[in-house]
JSON list of C-alpha atoms in Angstrom, two decimals:
[
{"chain": "Z", "resi": 1, "resn": "ASP", "atom": "CA", "xyz": [115.89, 121.32, 90.37]},
{"chain": "Z", "resi": 2, "resn": "VAL", "atom": "CA", "xyz": [113.07, 119.46, 92.05]},
{"chain": "Z", "resi": 3, "resn": "LYS", "atom": "CA", "xyz": [112.24, 120.81, 95.47]},
{"chain": "Z", "resi": 4, "resn": "VAL", "atom": "CA", "xyz": [110.30, 118.86, 98.07]},
{"chain": "Z", "resi": 5, "resn": "THR", "atom": "CA", "xyz": [109.71, 120.81, 101.25]},
{"chain": "Z", "resi": 6, "resn": "GLN", "atom": "CA", "xyz": [108.58, 119.38, 104.55]},
{"chain": "Z", "resi": 7, "resn": "SER", "atom": "CA", "xyz": [107.15, 121.98, 106.89]},
{"chain": "Z", "resi": 8, "resn": "SER", "atom": "CA", "xyz": [109.03, 120.93, 110.04]},
{"chain": "Z", "resi": 9, "resn": "ARG", "atom": "CA", "xyz": [112.43, 119.37, 110.65]},
{"chain": "Z", "resi": 10, "resn": "TYR", "atom": "CA", "xyz": [111.66, 118.48, 114.27]},
{"chain": "Z", "resi": 11, "resn": "LEU", "atom": "CA", "xyz": [108.38, 118.00, 116.10]},
{"chain": "Z", "resi": 12, "resn": "VAL", "atom": "CA", "xyz": [107.62, 116.99, 119.66]},
{"chain": "Z", "resi": 13, "resn": "LYS", "atom": "CA", "xyz": [104.05, 115.92, 120.42]},
{"chain": "Z", "resi": 14, "resn": "ARG", "atom": "CA", "xyz": [102.17, 114.30, 123.27]},
{"chain": "Z", "resi": 15, "resn": "THR", "atom": "CA", "xyz": [100.46, 110.92, 123.14]},
{"chain": "Z", "resi": 16, "resn": "GLY", "atom": "CA", "xyz": [96.92, 111.27, 121.85]},
{"chain": "Z", "resi": 17, "resn": "GLU", "atom": "CA", "xyz": [97.51, 114.52, 119.96]},
{"chain": "Z", "resi": 18, "resn": "LYS", "atom": "CA", "xyz": [96.49, 114.90, 116.34]},
{"chain": "Z", "resi": 19, "resn": "VAL", "atom": "CA", "xyz": [99.57, 115.55, 114.24]},
{"chain": "Z", "resi": 20, "resn": "PHE", "atom": "CA", "xyz": [99.82, 116.98, 110.74]},
{"chain": "Z", "resi": 21, "resn": "LEU", "atom": "CA", "xyz": [102.96, 116.60, 108.65]},
{"chain": "Z", "resi": 22, "resn": "GLU", "atom": "CA", "xyz": [102.96, 118.73, 105.52]},
{"chain": "Z", "resi": 23, "resn": "CYS", "atom": "CA", "xyz": [104.82, 118.24, 102.27]},
{"chain": "Z", "resi": 24, "resn": "VAL", "atom": "CA", "xyz": [104.94, 120.51, 99.23]},
{"chain": "Z", "resi": 25, "resn": "GLN", "atom": "CA", "xyz": [106.59, 119.88, 95.87]},
{"chain": "Z", "resi": 26, "resn": "ASP", "atom": "CA", "xyz": [107.20, 122.41, 93.14]},
{"chain": "Z", "resi": 27, "resn": "MET", "atom": "CA", "xyz": [107.54, 120.18, 90.07]},
{"chain": "Z", "resi": 28, "resn": "ASP", "atom": "CA", "xyz": [103.89, 119.50, 89.23]},
{"chain": "Z", "resi": 29, "resn": "HIS", "atom": "CA", "xyz": [104.43, 115.80, 89.98]},
{"chain": "Z", "resi": 30, "resn": "GLU", "atom": "CA", "xyz": [101.43, 113.51, 89.97]},
{"chain": "Z", "resi": 31, "resn": "ASN", "atom": "CA", "xyz": [102.80, 111.07, 92.51]},
{"chain": "Z", "resi": 32, "resn": "MET", "atom": "CA", "xyz": [103.64, 111.72, 96.13]},
{"chain": "Z", "resi": 33, "resn": "PHE", "atom": "CA", "xyz": [104.70, 109.39, 98.92]},
{"chain": "Z", "resi": 34, "resn": "TRP", "atom": "CA", "xyz": [105.09, 109.23, 102.69]},
{"chain": "Z", "resi": 35, "resn": "TYR", "atom": "CA", "xyz": [107.68, 106.97, 104.28]},
{"chain": "Z", "resi": 36, "resn": "ARG", "atom": "CA", "xyz": [108.89, 106.40, 107.78]},
{"chain": "Z", "resi": 37, "resn": "GLN", "atom": "CA", "xyz": [112.50, 105.56, 108.50]},
{"chain": "Z", "resi": 38, "resn": "ASP", "atom": "CA", "xyz": [113.58, 103.54, 111.51]},
{"chain": "Z", "resi": 39, "resn": "PRO", "atom": "CA", "xyz": [117.03, 102.19, 112.39]},
{"chain": "Z", "resi": 40, "resn": "GLY", "atom": "CA", "xyz": [117.58, 98.73, 110.96]},
{"chain": "Z", "resi": 41, "resn": "LEU", "atom": "CA", "xyz": [114.33, 98.83, 108.98]},
{"chain": "Z", "resi": 42, "resn": "GLY", "atom": "CA", "xyz": [115.17, 101.21, 106.18]},
{"chain": "Z", "resi": 43, "resn": "LEU", "atom": "CA", "xyz": [112.34, 103.22, 104.63]},
{"chain": "Z", "resi": 44, "resn": "ARG", "atom": "CA", "xyz": [108.82, 101.83, 104.73]},
{"chain": "Z", "resi": 45, "resn": "LEU", "atom": "CA", "xyz": [105.97, 103.20, 102.66]},
{"chain": "Z", "resi": 46, "resn": "ILE", "atom": "CA", "xyz": [102.98, 104.49, 104.63]},
{"chain": "Z", "resi": 47, "resn": "TYR", "atom": "CA", "xyz": [100.74, 105.94, 101.90]},
{"chain": "Z", "resi": 48, "resn": "PHE", "atom": "CA", "xyz": [101.04, 107.27, 98.41]},
{"chain": "Z", "resi": 49, "resn": "SER", "atom": "CA", "xyz": [98.92, 109.38, 96.09]},
{"chain": "Z", "resi": 50, "resn": "TYR", "atom": "CA", "xyz": [98.89, 109.29, 92.30]},
{"chain": "Z", "resi": 51, "resn": "ASP", "atom": "CA", "xyz": [96.53, 112.22, 91.78]},
{"chain": "Z", "resi": 52, "resn": "VAL", "atom": "CA", "xyz": [94.58, 114.87, 93.65]},
{"chain": "Z", "resi": 53, "resn": "LYS", "atom": "CA", "xyz": [92.18, 113.24, 96.12]},
{"chain": "Z", "resi": 54, "resn": "MET", "atom": "CA", "xyz": [93.52, 109.79, 95.18]},
{"chain": "Z", "resi": 55, "resn": "LYS", "atom": "CA", "xyz": [95.43, 107.72, 97.69]},
{"chain": "Z", "resi": 56, "resn": "GLU", "atom": "CA", "xyz": [96.53, 104.17, 98.27]},
{"chain": "Z", "resi": 57, "resn": "LYS", "atom": "CA", "xyz": [97.81, 102.38, 101.32]},
{"chain": "Z", "resi": 58, "resn": "GLY", "atom": "CA", "xyz": [101.42, 101.43, 101.46]},
{"chain": "Z", "resi": 59, "resn": "ASP", "atom": "CA", "xyz": [102.98, 98.74, 103.58]},
{"chain": "Z", "resi": 60, "resn": "ILE", "atom": "CA", "xyz": [102.32, 100.22, 107.04]},
{"chain": "Z", "resi": 61, "resn": "PRO", "atom": "CA", "xyz": [99.21, 102.47, 106.91]},
{"chain": "Z", "resi": 62, "resn": "GLU", "atom": "CA", "xyz": [97.82, 101.61, 110.33]},
{"chain": "Z", "resi": 63, "resn": "GLY", "atom": "CA", "xyz": [97.48, 104.65, 112.56]},
{"chain": "Z", "resi": 64, "resn": "TYR", "atom": "CA", "xyz": [97.91, 107.10, 109.67]},
{"chain": "Z", "resi": 65, "resn": "SER", "atom": "CA", "xyz": [95.76, 108.88, 107.14]},
{"chain": "Z", "resi": 66, "resn": "VAL", "atom": "CA", "xyz": [96.59, 111.27, 104.31]},
{"chain": "Z", "resi": 67, "resn": "SER", "atom": "CA", "xyz": [95.09, 114.16, 102.45]},
{"chain": "Z", "resi": 68, "resn": "ARG", "atom": "CA", "xyz": [95.78, 115.49, 98.97]},
{"chain": "Z", "resi": 69, "resn": "GLU", "atom": "CA", "xyz": [93.52, 118.39, 98.14]},
{"chain": "Z", "resi": 70, "resn": "LYS", "atom": "CA", "xyz": [95.97, 120.12, 95.82]},
{"chain": "Z", "resi": 71, "resn": "LYS", "atom": "CA", "xyz": [98.48, 118.59, 93.46]},
{"chain": "Z", "resi": 72, "resn": "GLU", "atom": "CA", "xyz": [101.49, 120.15, 95.13]},
{"chain": "Z", "resi": 73, "resn": "ARG", "atom": "CA", "xyz": [100.61, 119.28, 98.71]},
{"chain": "Z", "resi": 74, "resn": "PHE", "atom": "CA", "xyz": [100.42, 115.92, 100.46]},
{"chain": "Z", "resi": 75, "resn": "SER", "atom": "CA", "xyz": [99.68, 115.74, 104.17]},
{"chain": "Z", "resi": 76, "resn": "LEU", "atom": "CA", "xyz": [100.24, 112.89, 106.58]},
{"chain": "Z", "resi": 77, "resn": "ILE", "atom": "CA", "xyz": [97.92, 112.78, 109.58]},
{"chain": "Z", "resi": 78, "resn": "LEU", "atom": "CA", "xyz": [98.39, 110.94, 112.83]},
{"chain": "Z", "resi": 79, "resn": "GLU", "atom": "CA", "xyz": [94.86, 110.92, 114.26]},
{"chain": "Z", "resi": 80, "resn": "SER", "atom": "CA", "xyz": [96.02, 110.05, 117.79]},
{"chain": "Z", "resi": 81, "resn": "ALA", "atom": "CA", "xyz": [99.76, 109.98, 118.10]},
{"chain": "Z", "resi": 82, "resn": "SER", "atom": "CA", "xyz": [101.36, 107.12, 119.98]},
{"chain": "Z", "resi": 83, "resn": "THR", "atom": "CA", "xyz": [104.91, 106.58, 121.19]},
{"chain": "Z", "resi": 84, "resn": "ASN", "atom": "CA", "xyz": [105.52, 103.88, 118.58]},
{"chain": "Z", "resi": 85, "resn": "GLN", "atom": "CA", "xyz": [105.06, 106.53, 115.93]},
{"chain": "Z", "resi": 86, "resn": "THR", "atom": "CA", "xyz": [108.23, 108.27, 117.03]},
{"chain": "Z", "resi": 87, "resn": "SER", "atom": "CA", "xyz": [110.29, 108.16, 113.86]},
{"chain": "Z", "resi": 88, "resn": "MET", "atom": "CA", "xyz": [111.76, 110.06, 110.94]},
{"chain": "Z", "resi": 89, "resn": "TYR", "atom": "CA", "xyz": [109.13, 110.80, 108.28]},
{"chain": "Z", "resi": 90, "resn": "LEU", "atom": "CA", "xyz": [110.17, 111.39, 104.69]},
{"chain": "Z", "resi": 91, "resn": "CYS", "atom": "CA", "xyz": [108.04, 112.74, 101.88]},
{"chain": "Z", "resi": 92, "resn": "ALA", "atom": "CA", "xyz": [108.84, 112.14, 98.21]},
{"chain": "Z", "resi": 93, "resn": "SER", "atom": "CA", "xyz": [107.42, 113.12, 94.86]},
{"chain": "Z", "resi": 94, "resn": "ARG", "atom": "CA", "xyz": [107.79, 111.56, 91.44]},
{"chain": "Z", "resi": 95, "resn": "GLY", "atom": "CA", "xyz": [106.98, 112.47, 87.91]},
{"chain": "Z", "resi": 96, "resn": "GLY", "atom": "CA", "xyz": [106.04, 110.02, 85.21]},
{"chain": "Z", "resi": 97, "resn": "TRP", "atom": "CA", "xyz": [107.80, 107.39, 83.16]},
{"chain": "Z", "resi": 98, "resn": "GLY", "atom": "CA", "xyz": [109.04, 109.66, 80.42]},
{"chain": "Z", "resi": 99, "resn": "ALA", "atom": "CA", "xyz": [112.68, 110.11, 79.54]},
{"chain": "Z", "resi": 100, "resn": "GLU", "atom": "CA", "xyz": [112.83, 113.22, 81.64]},
{"chain": "Z", "resi": 101, "resn": "ALA", "atom": "CA", "xyz": [111.20, 111.94, 84.82]},
{"chain": "Z", "resi": 102, "resn": "LYS", "atom": "CA", "xyz": [112.59, 108.37, 84.66]},
{"chain": "Z", "resi": 103, "resn": "ASN", "atom": "CA", "xyz": [110.49, 107.24, 87.60]},
{"chain": "Z", "resi": 104, "resn": "ILE", "atom": "CA", "xyz": [112.87, 108.92, 90.05]},
{"chain": "Z", "resi": 105, "resn": "GLN", "atom": "CA", "xyz": [111.57, 109.83, 93.48]},
{"chain": "Z", "resi": 106, "resn": "TYR", "atom": "CA", "xyz": [112.81, 113.07, 95.02]},
{"chain": "Z", "resi": 107, "resn": "PHE", "atom": "CA", "xyz": [112.82, 113.42, 98.77]},
{"chain": "Z", "resi": 108, "resn": "GLY", "atom": "CA", "xyz": [112.36, 116.15, 101.32]},
{"chain": "Z", "resi": 109, "resn": "ALA", "atom": "CA", "xyz": [114.73, 116.66, 104.23]},
{"chain": "Z", "resi": 110, "resn": "GLY", "atom": "CA", "xyz": [112.54, 114.71, 106.63]},
{"chain": "Z", "resi": 111, "resn": "THR", "atom": "CA", "xyz": [110.63, 115.43, 109.82]},
{"chain": "Z", "resi": 112, "resn": "ARG", "atom": "CA", "xyz": [111.90, 113.88, 113.01]},
{"chain": "Z", "resi": 113, "resn": "LEU", "atom": "CA", "xyz": [108.85, 113.31, 115.18]},
{"chain": "Z", "resi": 114, "resn": "SER", "atom": "CA", "xyz": [109.03, 112.48, 118.85]},
{"chain": "Z", "resi": 115, "resn": "VAL", "atom": "CA", "xyz": [105.85, 111.40, 120.63]},
{"chain": "Z", "resi": 116, "resn": "LEU", "atom": "CA", "xyz": [106.12, 111.60, 124.40]},
{"chain": "J", "resi": 1, "resn": "ALA", "atom": "CA", "xyz": [107.04, 90.29, 96.57]},
{"chain": "J", "resi": 2, "resn": "GLN", "atom": "CA", "xyz": [110.15, 92.29, 95.94]},
{"chain": "J", "resi": 3, "resn": "LYS", "atom": "CA", "xyz": [112.97, 92.53, 98.42]},
{"chain": "J", "resi": 4, "resn": "VAL", "atom": "CA", "xyz": [116.27, 94.37, 98.71]},
{"chain": "J", "resi": 5, "resn": "THR", "atom": "CA", "xyz": [119.08, 93.20, 100.97]},
{"chain": "J", "resi": 6, "resn": "GLN", "atom": "CA", "xyz": [122.01, 95.32, 102.07]},
{"chain": "J", "resi": 7, "resn": "ALA", "atom": "CA", "xyz": [123.93, 92.95, 104.29]},
{"chain": "J", "resi": 8, "resn": "GLN", "atom": "CA", "xyz": [126.55, 95.50, 105.37]},
{"chain": "J", "resi": 9, "resn": "THR", "atom": "CA", "xyz": [125.13, 97.55, 108.21]},
{"chain": "J", "resi": 10, "resn": "GLU", "atom": "CA", "xyz": [128.18, 99.74, 108.76]},
{"chain": "J", "resi": 11, "resn": "ILE", "atom": "CA", "xyz": [131.50, 100.16, 107.00]},
{"chain": "J", "resi": 12, "resn": "SER", "atom": "CA", "xyz": [134.44, 102.23, 108.18]},
{"chain": "J", "resi": 13, "resn": "VAL", "atom": "CA", "xyz": [137.30, 103.15, 105.88]},
{"chain": "J", "resi": 14, "resn": "VAL", "atom": "CA", "xyz": [140.18, 105.55, 105.91]},
{"chain": "J", "resi": 15, "resn": "GLU", "atom": "CA", "xyz": [140.14, 108.35, 103.39]},
{"chain": "J", "resi": 16, "resn": "LYS", "atom": "CA", "xyz": [141.42, 107.40, 99.93]},
{"chain": "J", "resi": 17, "resn": "GLU", "atom": "CA", "xyz": [140.49, 103.76, 100.34]},
{"chain": "J", "resi": 18, "resn": "ASP", "atom": "CA", "xyz": [138.12, 102.19, 97.84]},
{"chain": "J", "resi": 19, "resn": "VAL", "atom": "CA", "xyz": [134.90, 100.80, 99.24]},
{"chain": "J", "resi": 20, "resn": "THR", "atom": "CA", "xyz": [132.11, 98.66, 97.77]},
{"chain": "J", "resi": 21, "resn": "LEU", "atom": "CA", "xyz": [128.56, 98.66, 99.07]},
{"chain": "J", "resi": 22, "resn": "ASP", "atom": "CA", "xyz": [126.63, 95.50, 98.29]},
{"chain": "J", "resi": 23, "resn": "CYS", "atom": "CA", "xyz": [123.02, 95.26, 97.18]},
{"chain": "J", "resi": 24, "resn": "VAL", "atom": "CA", "xyz": [121.11, 92.07, 96.37]},
{"chain": "J", "resi": 25, "resn": "TYR", "atom": "CA", "xyz": [117.53, 92.14, 95.17]},
{"chain": "J", "resi": 26, "resn": "GLU", "atom": "CA", "xyz": [114.63, 89.79, 94.56]},
{"chain": "J", "resi": 27, "resn": "THR", "atom": "CA", "xyz": [111.79, 90.30, 92.13]},
{"chain": "J", "resi": 28, "resn": "ARG", "atom": "CA", "xyz": [109.60, 88.19, 89.87]},
{"chain": "J", "resi": 29, "resn": "ASP", "atom": "CA", "xyz": [109.23, 90.94, 87.29]},
{"chain": "J", "resi": 30, "resn": "THR", "atom": "CA", "xyz": [111.25, 91.04, 84.11]},
{"chain": "J", "resi": 31, "resn": "THR", "atom": "CA", "xyz": [111.04, 94.82, 83.95]},
{"chain": "J", "resi": 32, "resn": "TYR", "atom": "CA", "xyz": [112.27, 96.64, 87.02]},
{"chain": "J", "resi": 33, "resn": "TYR", "atom": "CA", "xyz": [114.45, 99.52, 88.11]},
{"chain": "J", "resi": 34, "resn": "LEU", "atom": "CA", "xyz": [117.24, 99.77, 90.61]},
{"chain": "J", "resi": 35, "resn": "PHE", "atom": "CA", "xyz": [118.32, 102.89, 92.44]},
{"chain": "J", "resi": 36, "resn": "TRP", "atom": "CA", "xyz": [120.95, 104.12, 94.83]},
{"chain": "J", "resi": 37, "resn": "TYR", "atom": "CA", "xyz": [120.33, 107.02, 97.19]},
{"chain": "J", "resi": 38, "resn": "LYS", "atom": "CA", "xyz": [122.66, 108.80, 99.59]},
{"chain": "J", "resi": 39, "resn": "GLN", "atom": "CA", "xyz": [121.45, 110.15, 102.93]},
{"chain": "J", "resi": 40, "resn": "PRO", "atom": "CA", "xyz": [123.97, 112.56, 104.48]},
{"chain": "J", "resi": 41, "resn": "PRO", "atom": "CA", "xyz": [123.62, 113.66, 108.11]},
{"chain": "J", "resi": 42, "resn": "SER", "atom": "CA", "xyz": [121.27, 116.45, 107.01]},
{"chain": "J", "resi": 43, "resn": "GLY", "atom": "CA", "xyz": [118.64, 113.76, 106.38]},
{"chain": "J", "resi": 44, "resn": "GLU", "atom": "CA", "xyz": [117.54, 114.32, 102.80]},
{"chain": "J", "resi": 45, "resn": "LEU", "atom": "CA", "xyz": [117.84, 111.35, 100.46]},
{"chain": "J", "resi": 46, "resn": "VAL", "atom": "CA", "xyz": [119.81, 112.32, 97.40]},
{"chain": "J", "resi": 47, "resn": "PHE", "atom": "CA", "xyz": [119.28, 110.38, 94.18]},
{"chain": "J", "resi": 48, "resn": "LEU", "atom": "CA", "xyz": [122.51, 108.91, 92.75]},
{"chain": "J", "resi": 49, "resn": "ILE", "atom": "CA", "xyz": [121.60, 106.51, 89.96]},
{"chain": "J", "resi": 50, "resn": "ARG", "atom": "CA", "xyz": [118.77, 104.62, 88.27]},
{"chain": "J", "resi": 51, "resn": "ARG", "atom": "CA", "xyz": [119.22, 101.44, 86.25]},
{"chain": "J", "resi": 52, "resn": "ASN", "atom": "CA", "xyz": [116.63, 99.48, 84.30]},
{"chain": "J", "resi": 53, "resn": "SER", "atom": "CA", "xyz": [116.64, 95.71, 84.11]},
{"chain": "J", "resi": 54, "resn": "PHE", "atom": "CA", "xyz": [117.52, 95.67, 80.42]},
{"chain": "J", "resi": 55, "resn": "ASP", "atom": "CA", "xyz": [120.68, 97.68, 80.77]},
{"chain": "J", "resi": 56, "resn": "GLU", "atom": "CA", "xyz": [123.50, 95.72, 82.34]},
{"chain": "J", "resi": 57, "resn": "GLN", "atom": "CA", "xyz": [126.22, 98.11, 81.37]},
{"chain": "J", "resi": 58, "resn": "ASN", "atom": "CA", "xyz": [128.29, 99.24, 84.27]},
{"chain": "J", "resi": 59, "resn": "GLU", "atom": "CA", "xyz": [128.31, 102.95, 84.91]},
{"chain": "J", "resi": 60, "resn": "ILE", "atom": "CA", "xyz": [130.96, 105.31, 86.16]},
{"chain": "J", "resi": 61, "resn": "SER", "atom": "CA", "xyz": [130.41, 108.83, 87.38]},
{"chain": "J", "resi": 62, "resn": "GLY", "atom": "CA", "xyz": [133.57, 110.43, 88.73]},
{"chain": "J", "resi": 63, "resn": "ARG", "atom": "CA", "xyz": [134.63, 108.42, 91.79]},
{"chain": "J", "resi": 64, "resn": "TYR", "atom": "CA", "xyz": [131.39, 106.44, 91.79]},
{"chain": "J", "resi": 65, "resn": "SER", "atom": "CA", "xyz": [130.76, 103.27, 89.82]},
{"chain": "J", "resi": 66, "resn": "TRP", "atom": "CA", "xyz": [127.98, 100.74, 89.74]},
{"chain": "J", "resi": 67, "resn": "ASN", "atom": "CA", "xyz": [128.12, 97.06, 88.81]},
{"chain": "J", "resi": 68, "resn": "PHE", "atom": "CA", "xyz": [124.78, 95.55, 87.79]},
{"chain": "J", "resi": 69, "resn": "GLN", "atom": "CA", "xyz": [124.73, 91.75, 87.40]},
{"chain": "J", "resi": 70, "resn": "LYS", "atom": "CA", "xyz": [121.38, 90.12, 86.68]},
{"chain": "J", "resi": 71, "resn": "SER", "atom": "CA", "xyz": [122.88, 86.64, 87.00]},
{"chain": "J", "resi": 72, "resn": "THR", "atom": "CA", "xyz": [123.52, 87.23, 90.70]},
{"chain": "J", "resi": 73, "resn": "SER", "atom": "CA", "xyz": [120.69, 89.79, 91.23]},
{"chain": "J", "resi": 74, "resn": "SER", "atom": "CA", "xyz": [123.18, 92.32, 92.48]},
{"chain": "J", "resi": 75, "resn": "PHE", "atom": "CA", "xyz": [123.68, 96.03, 92.00]},
{"chain": "J", "resi": 76, "resn": "ASN", "atom": "CA", "xyz": [126.84, 96.99, 93.85]},
{"chain": "J", "resi": 77, "resn": "PHE", "atom": "CA", "xyz": [128.18, 100.49, 94.35]},
{"chain": "J", "resi": 78, "resn": "THR", "atom": "CA", "xyz": [131.88, 101.32, 94.54]},
{"chain": "J", "resi": 79, "resn": "ILE", "atom": "CA", "xyz": [133.42, 104.57, 95.72]},
{"chain": "J", "resi": 80, "resn": "THR", "atom": "CA", "xyz": [137.00, 105.00, 94.61]},
{"chain": "J", "resi": 81, "resn": "ALA", "atom": "CA", "xyz": [139.41, 107.05, 96.70]},
{"chain": "J", "resi": 82, "resn": "SER", "atom": "CA", "xyz": [136.80, 107.74, 99.37]},
{"chain": "J", "resi": 83, "resn": "GLN", "atom": "CA", "xyz": [136.56, 111.14, 101.00]},
{"chain": "J", "resi": 84, "resn": "VAL", "atom": "CA", "xyz": [135.16, 112.33, 104.32]},
{"chain": "J", "resi": 85, "resn": "VAL", "atom": "CA", "xyz": [132.24, 113.92, 102.46]},
{"chain": "J", "resi": 86, "resn": "ASP", "atom": "CA", "xyz": [131.19, 110.44, 101.36]},
{"chain": "J", "resi": 87, "resn": "SER", "atom": "CA", "xyz": [130.21, 109.63, 104.94]},
{"chain": "J", "resi": 88, "resn": "ALA", "atom": "CA", "xyz": [126.48, 108.92, 104.81]},
{"chain": "J", "resi": 89, "resn": "VAL", "atom": "CA", "xyz": [123.91, 106.19, 104.81]},
{"chain": "J", "resi": 90, "resn": "TYR", "atom": "CA", "xyz": [123.46, 104.65, 101.39]},
{"chain": "J", "resi": 91, "resn": "PHE", "atom": "CA", "xyz": [120.24, 102.99, 100.31]},
{"chain": "J", "resi": 92, "resn": "CYS", "atom": "CA", "xyz": [119.64, 100.61, 97.45]},
{"chain": "J", "resi": 93, "resn": "ALA", "atom": "CA", "xyz": [116.05, 100.44, 96.17]},
{"chain": "J", "resi": 94, "resn": "LEU", "atom": "CA", "xyz": [113.98, 98.51, 93.65]},
{"chain": "J", "resi": 95, "resn": "SER", "atom": "CA", "xyz": [110.79, 99.37, 91.80]},
{"chain": "J", "resi": 96, "resn": "GLU", "atom": "CA", "xyz": [108.66, 97.43, 89.41]},
{"chain": "J", "resi": 97, "resn": "HIS", "atom": "CA", "xyz": [107.28, 98.94, 86.24]},
{"chain": "J", "resi": 98, "resn": "GLN", "atom": "CA", "xyz": [103.63, 99.58, 86.93]},
{"chain": "J", "resi": 99, "resn": "THR", "atom": "CA", "xyz": [101.53, 101.87, 84.81]},
{"chain": "J", "resi": 100, "resn": "GLY", "atom": "CA", "xyz": [98.31, 103.44, 85.99]},
{"chain": "J", "resi": 101, "resn": "THR", "atom": "CA", "xyz": [99.27, 103.89, 89.61]},
{"chain": "J", "resi": 102, "resn": "ALA", "atom": "CA", "xyz": [102.43, 105.01, 91.29]},
{"chain": "J", "resi": 103, "resn": "SER", "atom": "CA", "xyz": [105.04, 102.30, 91.30]},
{"chain": "J", "resi": 104, "resn": "LYS", "atom": "CA", "xyz": [106.53, 101.82, 94.71]},
{"chain": "J", "resi": 105, "resn": "LEU", "atom": "CA", "xyz": [110.13, 101.75, 95.82]},
{"chain": "J", "resi": 106, "resn": "THR", "atom": "CA", "xyz": [111.27, 98.94, 98.06]},
{"chain": "J", "resi": 107, "resn": "PHE", "atom": "CA", "xyz": [114.32, 99.97, 100.04]},
{"chain": "J", "resi": 108, "resn": "GLY", "atom": "CA", "xyz": [117.10, 98.02, 101.63]},
{"chain": "J", "resi": 109, "resn": "THR", "atom": "CA", "xyz": [117.94, 98.72, 105.24]},
{"chain": "J", "resi": 110, "resn": "GLY", "atom": "CA", "xyz": [120.87, 100.93, 104.29]},
{"chain": "J", "resi": 111, "resn": "THR", "atom": "CA", "xyz": [124.64, 100.84, 104.78]},
{"chain": "J", "resi": 112, "resn": "ARG", "atom": "CA", "xyz": [126.25, 103.47, 106.97]},
{"chain": "J", "resi": 113, "resn": "LEU", "atom": "CA", "xyz": [129.62, 104.50, 105.56]},
{"chain": "J", "resi": 114, "resn": "GLN", "atom": "CA", "xyz": [132.07, 106.27, 107.80]},
{"chain": "J", "resi": 115, "resn": "VAL", "atom": "CA", "xyz": [135.17, 107.75, 106.14]},
{"chain": "J", "resi": 116, "resn": "THR", "atom": "CA", "xyz": [137.85, 108.98, 108.50]},
{"chain": "J", "resi": 117, "resn": "LEU", "atom": "CA", "xyz": [141.08, 110.90, 107.98]}
]
């Protein structure tokens, strides 16, 4: 079974703090993703990475950055947290297009971040 | 641009009722993939099904069934004889076939299903 692990389930931070959200997958997947989930808006893609040190902006990258130094780990960074970044953050990983992987994204349990 | 619409925000049913969750999508691509995910209260999105645009066969898996109709751009999900454990938020999603870089999933806003005794 694919396992995607997010380091924290709940985080409370202060405005202006630098926040790191960590995600680790154990399936040697090339592709990893960060989403945020807000009521009534569904999941929105923040950033994704298709290889080590490679990243691309998603639909809402403003205020965020990412780091992928190792294949299994993808970090989301809030350089200076703001209250409008209070949300649920979900990490996902995906293999390739082969019959086995089938382009399916597998998700972690999420990190609920509150910025006060 | 691709778009997924789940018009039903919340549905409440009594256990053993059948329930259908609607999903309508928009895309200009001829090759694309449709997905359904379940998000129980624990928060993790659980993959349920993937369909490619060339396969319009309906699929049944136990109490779950999916109806894919390209003519109406819909990919509806039916739970037969619902159970309390089916209570969750269900997301429909769409991805294009893009090689070279990671293809992205576009999600609908989700339908919250509440099954009561």
